[in-house]
Tab-separated table of C-alpha atoms in Angstrom:
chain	number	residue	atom	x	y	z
A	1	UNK	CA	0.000	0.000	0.000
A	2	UNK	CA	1.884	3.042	-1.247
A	3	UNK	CA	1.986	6.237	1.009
A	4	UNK	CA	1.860	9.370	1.136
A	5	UNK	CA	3.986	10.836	-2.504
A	6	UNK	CA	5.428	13.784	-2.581
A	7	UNK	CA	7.603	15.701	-4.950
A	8	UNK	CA	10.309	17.208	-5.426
A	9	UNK	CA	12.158	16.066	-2.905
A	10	UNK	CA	14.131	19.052	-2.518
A	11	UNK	CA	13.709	22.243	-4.855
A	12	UNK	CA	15.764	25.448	-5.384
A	13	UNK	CA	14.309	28.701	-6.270
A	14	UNK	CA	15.377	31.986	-6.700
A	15	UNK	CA	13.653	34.941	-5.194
A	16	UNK	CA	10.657	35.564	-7.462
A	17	UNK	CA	10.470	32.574	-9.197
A	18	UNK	CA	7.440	30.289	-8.308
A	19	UNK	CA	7.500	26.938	-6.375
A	20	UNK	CA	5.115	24.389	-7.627
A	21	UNK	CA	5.090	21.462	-4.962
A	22	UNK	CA	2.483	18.259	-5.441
A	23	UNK	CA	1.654	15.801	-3.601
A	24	UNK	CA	-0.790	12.496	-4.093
A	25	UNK	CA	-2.664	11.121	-0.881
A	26	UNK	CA	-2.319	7.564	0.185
A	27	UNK	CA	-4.952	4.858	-2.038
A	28	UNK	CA	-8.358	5.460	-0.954
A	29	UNK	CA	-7.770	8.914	0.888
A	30	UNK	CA	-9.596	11.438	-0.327
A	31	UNK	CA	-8.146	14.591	2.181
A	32	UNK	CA	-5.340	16.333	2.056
A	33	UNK	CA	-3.687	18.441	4.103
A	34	UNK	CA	-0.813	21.107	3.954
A	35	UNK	CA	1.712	21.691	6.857
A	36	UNK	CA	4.738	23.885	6.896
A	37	UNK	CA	7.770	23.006	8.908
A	38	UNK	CA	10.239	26.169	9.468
A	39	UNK	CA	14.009	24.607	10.583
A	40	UNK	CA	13.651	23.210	14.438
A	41	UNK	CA	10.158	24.404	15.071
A	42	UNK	CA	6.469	22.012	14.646
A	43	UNK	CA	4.490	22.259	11.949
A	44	UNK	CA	1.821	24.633	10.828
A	45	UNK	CA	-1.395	23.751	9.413
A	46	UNK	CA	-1.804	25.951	5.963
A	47	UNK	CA	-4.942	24.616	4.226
A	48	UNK	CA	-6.984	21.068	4.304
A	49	UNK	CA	-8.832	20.316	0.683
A	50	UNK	CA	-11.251	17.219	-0.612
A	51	UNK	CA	-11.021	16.863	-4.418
A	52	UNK	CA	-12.256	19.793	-6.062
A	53	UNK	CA	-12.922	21.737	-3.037
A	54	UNK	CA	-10.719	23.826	-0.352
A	55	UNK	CA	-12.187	23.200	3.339
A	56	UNK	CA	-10.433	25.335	5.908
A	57	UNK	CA	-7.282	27.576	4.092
A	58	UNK	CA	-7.040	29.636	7.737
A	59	UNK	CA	-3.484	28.597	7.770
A	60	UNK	CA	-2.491	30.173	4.400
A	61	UNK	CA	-0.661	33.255	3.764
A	62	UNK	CA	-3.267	35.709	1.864
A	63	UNK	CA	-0.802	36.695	-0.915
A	64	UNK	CA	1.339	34.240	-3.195
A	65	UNK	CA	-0.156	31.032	-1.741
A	66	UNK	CA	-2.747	29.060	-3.463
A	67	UNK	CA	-3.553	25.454	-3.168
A	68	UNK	CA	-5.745	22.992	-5.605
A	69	UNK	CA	-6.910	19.491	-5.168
A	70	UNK	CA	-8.368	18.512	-8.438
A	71	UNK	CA	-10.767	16.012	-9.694
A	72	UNK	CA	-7.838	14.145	-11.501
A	73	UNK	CA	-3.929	14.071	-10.616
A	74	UNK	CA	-2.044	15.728	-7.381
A	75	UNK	CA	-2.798	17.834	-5.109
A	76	UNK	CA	-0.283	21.179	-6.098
A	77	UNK	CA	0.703	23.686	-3.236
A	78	UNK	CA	2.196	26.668	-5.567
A	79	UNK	CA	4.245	29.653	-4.279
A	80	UNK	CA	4.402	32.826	-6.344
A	81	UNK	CA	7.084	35.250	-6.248
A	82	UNK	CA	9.345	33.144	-3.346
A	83	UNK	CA	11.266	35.148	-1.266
A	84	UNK	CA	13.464	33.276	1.476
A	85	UNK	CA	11.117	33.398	4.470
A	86	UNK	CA	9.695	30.638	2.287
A	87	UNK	CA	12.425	28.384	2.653
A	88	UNK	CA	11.012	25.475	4.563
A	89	UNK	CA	9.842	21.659	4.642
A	90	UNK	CA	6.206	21.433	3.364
A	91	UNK	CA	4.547	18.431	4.175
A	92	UNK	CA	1.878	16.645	2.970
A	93	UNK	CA	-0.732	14.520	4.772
A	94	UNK	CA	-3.817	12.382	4.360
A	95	UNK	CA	-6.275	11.166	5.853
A	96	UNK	CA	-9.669	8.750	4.701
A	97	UNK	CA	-12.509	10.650	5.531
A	98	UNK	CA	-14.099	13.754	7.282
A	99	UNK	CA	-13.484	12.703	11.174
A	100	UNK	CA	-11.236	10.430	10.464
A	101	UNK	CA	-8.650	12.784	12.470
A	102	UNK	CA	-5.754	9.786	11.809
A	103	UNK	CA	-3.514	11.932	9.005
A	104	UNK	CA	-0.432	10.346	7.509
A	105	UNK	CA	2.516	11.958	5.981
A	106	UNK	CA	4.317	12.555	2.786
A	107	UNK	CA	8.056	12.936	3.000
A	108	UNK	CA	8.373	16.594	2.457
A	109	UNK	CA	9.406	18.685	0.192
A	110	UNK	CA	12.683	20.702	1.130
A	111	UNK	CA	12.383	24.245	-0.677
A	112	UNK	CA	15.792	26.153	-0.336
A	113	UNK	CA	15.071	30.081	-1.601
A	114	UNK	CA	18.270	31.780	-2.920
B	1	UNK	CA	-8.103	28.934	17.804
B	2	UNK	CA	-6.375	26.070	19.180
B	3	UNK	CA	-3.211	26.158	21.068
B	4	UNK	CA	-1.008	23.719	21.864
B	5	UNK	CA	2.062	23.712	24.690
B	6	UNK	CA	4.813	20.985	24.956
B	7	UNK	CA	7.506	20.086	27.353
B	8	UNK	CA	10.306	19.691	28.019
B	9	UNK	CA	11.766	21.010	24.540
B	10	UNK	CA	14.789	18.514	25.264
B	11	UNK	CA	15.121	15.052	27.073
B	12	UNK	CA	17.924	13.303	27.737
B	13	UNK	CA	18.095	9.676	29.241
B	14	UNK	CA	19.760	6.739	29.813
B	15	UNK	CA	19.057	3.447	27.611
B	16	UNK	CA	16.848	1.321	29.354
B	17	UNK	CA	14.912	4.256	31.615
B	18	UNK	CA	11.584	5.832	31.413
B	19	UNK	CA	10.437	9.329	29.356
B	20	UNK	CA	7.773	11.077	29.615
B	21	UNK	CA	6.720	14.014	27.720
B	22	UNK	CA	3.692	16.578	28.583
B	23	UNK	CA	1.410	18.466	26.647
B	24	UNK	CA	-1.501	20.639	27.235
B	25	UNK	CA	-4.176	21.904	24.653
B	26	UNK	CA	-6.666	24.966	24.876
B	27	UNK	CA	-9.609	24.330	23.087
B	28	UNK	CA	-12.007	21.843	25.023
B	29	UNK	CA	-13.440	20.953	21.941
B	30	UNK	CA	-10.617	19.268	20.690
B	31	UNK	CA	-11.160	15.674	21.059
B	32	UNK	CA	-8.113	13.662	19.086
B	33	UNK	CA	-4.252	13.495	20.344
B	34	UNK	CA	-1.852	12.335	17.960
B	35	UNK	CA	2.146	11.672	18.841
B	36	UNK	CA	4.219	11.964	16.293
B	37	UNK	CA	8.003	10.634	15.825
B	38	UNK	CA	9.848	12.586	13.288
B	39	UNK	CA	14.109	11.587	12.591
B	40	UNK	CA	16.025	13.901	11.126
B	41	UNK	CA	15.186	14.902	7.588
B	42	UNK	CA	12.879	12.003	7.701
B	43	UNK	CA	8.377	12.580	7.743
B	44	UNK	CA	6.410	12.621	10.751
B	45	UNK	CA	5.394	9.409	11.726
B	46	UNK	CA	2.180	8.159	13.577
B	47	UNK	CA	3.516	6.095	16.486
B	48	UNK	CA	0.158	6.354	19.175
B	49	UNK	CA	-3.103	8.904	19.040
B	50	UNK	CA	-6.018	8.559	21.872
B	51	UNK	CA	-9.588	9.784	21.935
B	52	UNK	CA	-11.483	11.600	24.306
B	53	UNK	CA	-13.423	9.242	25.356
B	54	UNK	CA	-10.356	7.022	26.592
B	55	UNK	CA	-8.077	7.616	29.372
B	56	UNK	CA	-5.145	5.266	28.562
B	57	UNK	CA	-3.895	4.066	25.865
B	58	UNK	CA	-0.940	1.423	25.750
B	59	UNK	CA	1.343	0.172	22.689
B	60	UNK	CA	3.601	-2.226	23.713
B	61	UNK	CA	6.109	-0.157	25.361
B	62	UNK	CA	4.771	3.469	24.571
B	63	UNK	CA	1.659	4.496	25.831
B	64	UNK	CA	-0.187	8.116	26.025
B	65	UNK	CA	-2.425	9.540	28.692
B	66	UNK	CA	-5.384	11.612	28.678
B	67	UNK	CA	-7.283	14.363	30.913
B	68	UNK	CA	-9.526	15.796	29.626
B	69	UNK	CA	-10.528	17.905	32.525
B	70	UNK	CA	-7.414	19.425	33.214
B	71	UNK	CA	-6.782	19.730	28.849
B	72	UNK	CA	-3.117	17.558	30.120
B	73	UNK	CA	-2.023	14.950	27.533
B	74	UNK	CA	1.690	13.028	28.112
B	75	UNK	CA	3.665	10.101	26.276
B	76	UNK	CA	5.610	7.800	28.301
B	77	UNK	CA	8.487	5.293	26.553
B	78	UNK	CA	9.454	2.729	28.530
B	79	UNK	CA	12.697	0.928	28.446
B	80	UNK	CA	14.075	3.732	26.427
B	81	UNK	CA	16.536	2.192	23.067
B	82	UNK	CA	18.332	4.192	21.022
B	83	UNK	CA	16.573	4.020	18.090
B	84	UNK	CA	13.762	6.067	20.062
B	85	UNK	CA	16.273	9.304	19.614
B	86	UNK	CA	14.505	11.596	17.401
B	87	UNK	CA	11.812	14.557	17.860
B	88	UNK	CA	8.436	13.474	19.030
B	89	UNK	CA	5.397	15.855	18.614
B	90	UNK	CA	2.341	15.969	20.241
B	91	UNK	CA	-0.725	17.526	18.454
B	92	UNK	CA	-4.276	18.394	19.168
B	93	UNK	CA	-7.777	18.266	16.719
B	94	UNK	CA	-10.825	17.896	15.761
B	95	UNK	CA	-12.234	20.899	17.586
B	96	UNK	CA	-11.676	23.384	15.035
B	97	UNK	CA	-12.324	21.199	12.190
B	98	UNK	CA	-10.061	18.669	10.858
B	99	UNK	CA	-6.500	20.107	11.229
B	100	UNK	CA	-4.054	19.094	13.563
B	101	UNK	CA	-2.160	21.634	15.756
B	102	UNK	CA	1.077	20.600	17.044
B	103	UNK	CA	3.304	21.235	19.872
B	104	UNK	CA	6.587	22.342	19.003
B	105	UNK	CA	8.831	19.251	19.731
B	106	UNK	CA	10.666	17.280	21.937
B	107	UNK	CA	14.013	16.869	21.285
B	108	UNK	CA	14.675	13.371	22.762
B	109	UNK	CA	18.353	11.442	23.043
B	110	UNK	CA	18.549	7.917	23.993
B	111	UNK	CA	21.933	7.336	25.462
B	112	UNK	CA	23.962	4.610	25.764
């Protein structure tokens, strides 16, 4: 049973360029979840979508953030105009249902701004 | 919203003793407590999560307890190995929705 995907692994970007980052939820899960990690700090919940639809985006920055679950294919986190304070791990969970609470994680992707 | 304190921020101990970590949680209508185990560079991983309706919960040597009353959640390991160093997290939901809110880490070392 495959997990949680996500990719890149790691991605470079230079200030103002845009960070695309995907990730595809574990067979049979149906929510997905964002979570930034800054270095040696928790993570922060950014935005929880179903296919097709964003739920709760309370966590997300109002300007160059935007997430999308669609119908087909990944789930895409994208970052316009980067500047370093975006430099971070951005994880990925999943979880089965509304309620379900149990969420399970991607491997992060690393995004170094230069 | 909900907020979510943990402690201590580092733990040391020897191989083969007890650890116990603490958090507490704001929002009484969060009812779901996750742990977390995260290595270095490596993804958060599930390891134990309790209810609200349960007080204890035991896995084989870690186990997590719950109270409610006083919004106090902990994680004990027992007979501590090394492969238990790593950063655990504790996290708090279902009150505001689906998301998780997580403590910010425990920095714990196993040592021989």
């Amino acid at each position: 049973n495959a997990g949680v995907m996500q990719n890149p692994r790691h991605l470079v970007r230079r200030r103002g360029q845009e960070a695309r980052l995907r990730c595809s939820p574990m067979k049979g899960h149906s929510h997905v979840y964002w979570y930034r990690q800054l270095p040696e700090e928790g993570l922060k919940f950014m935005v929880y979508l179903q296919k097709e639809n964003i739920i709760d985006e309370s966590g997300m920055p109002k300007e160059r953030f935007s997430a999308e679950f669609p119908k087909e294919g990944p789930s895409i986190l994208r970052i316009q105009q980067v500047v370093r304070g975006d430099s971070a791990a951005y994880f990925c969970a999943s979880s089965p249902r509304a309620g379900a609470y149990e969420q399970y994680f991607g491997p992060g992707t690393r995004l170094t701004v230069t | 919203g909900e907020n979510v304190e943990q402690h201590p921020s580092t733990l040391s101990v020897q191989e083969g003793d007890s650890a116990v970590i603490k958090c507490t949680y704001s929002d009484s209508a969060s009812n779901y407590f996750p742990w977390y185990k995260q290595e270095l560079g490596k993804r958060p991983q599930l390891i134990i999560d309790i209810r609200s309706n349960v007080g204890e919960k035991k896995d084989q040597r870690i186990a997590v307890t719950l109270n409610k009353t006083a919004k106090h959640f902990s994680l004990h390991i027992t007979e501590t190995q090394p492969e238990d160093s790593a950063v655990y997290f504790c996290a708090a939901g279902g009150g505001g929705g689906n998301k998780l809110t997580f403590g910010t880490g425990t920095q714990l070392k196993v040592e021989l």
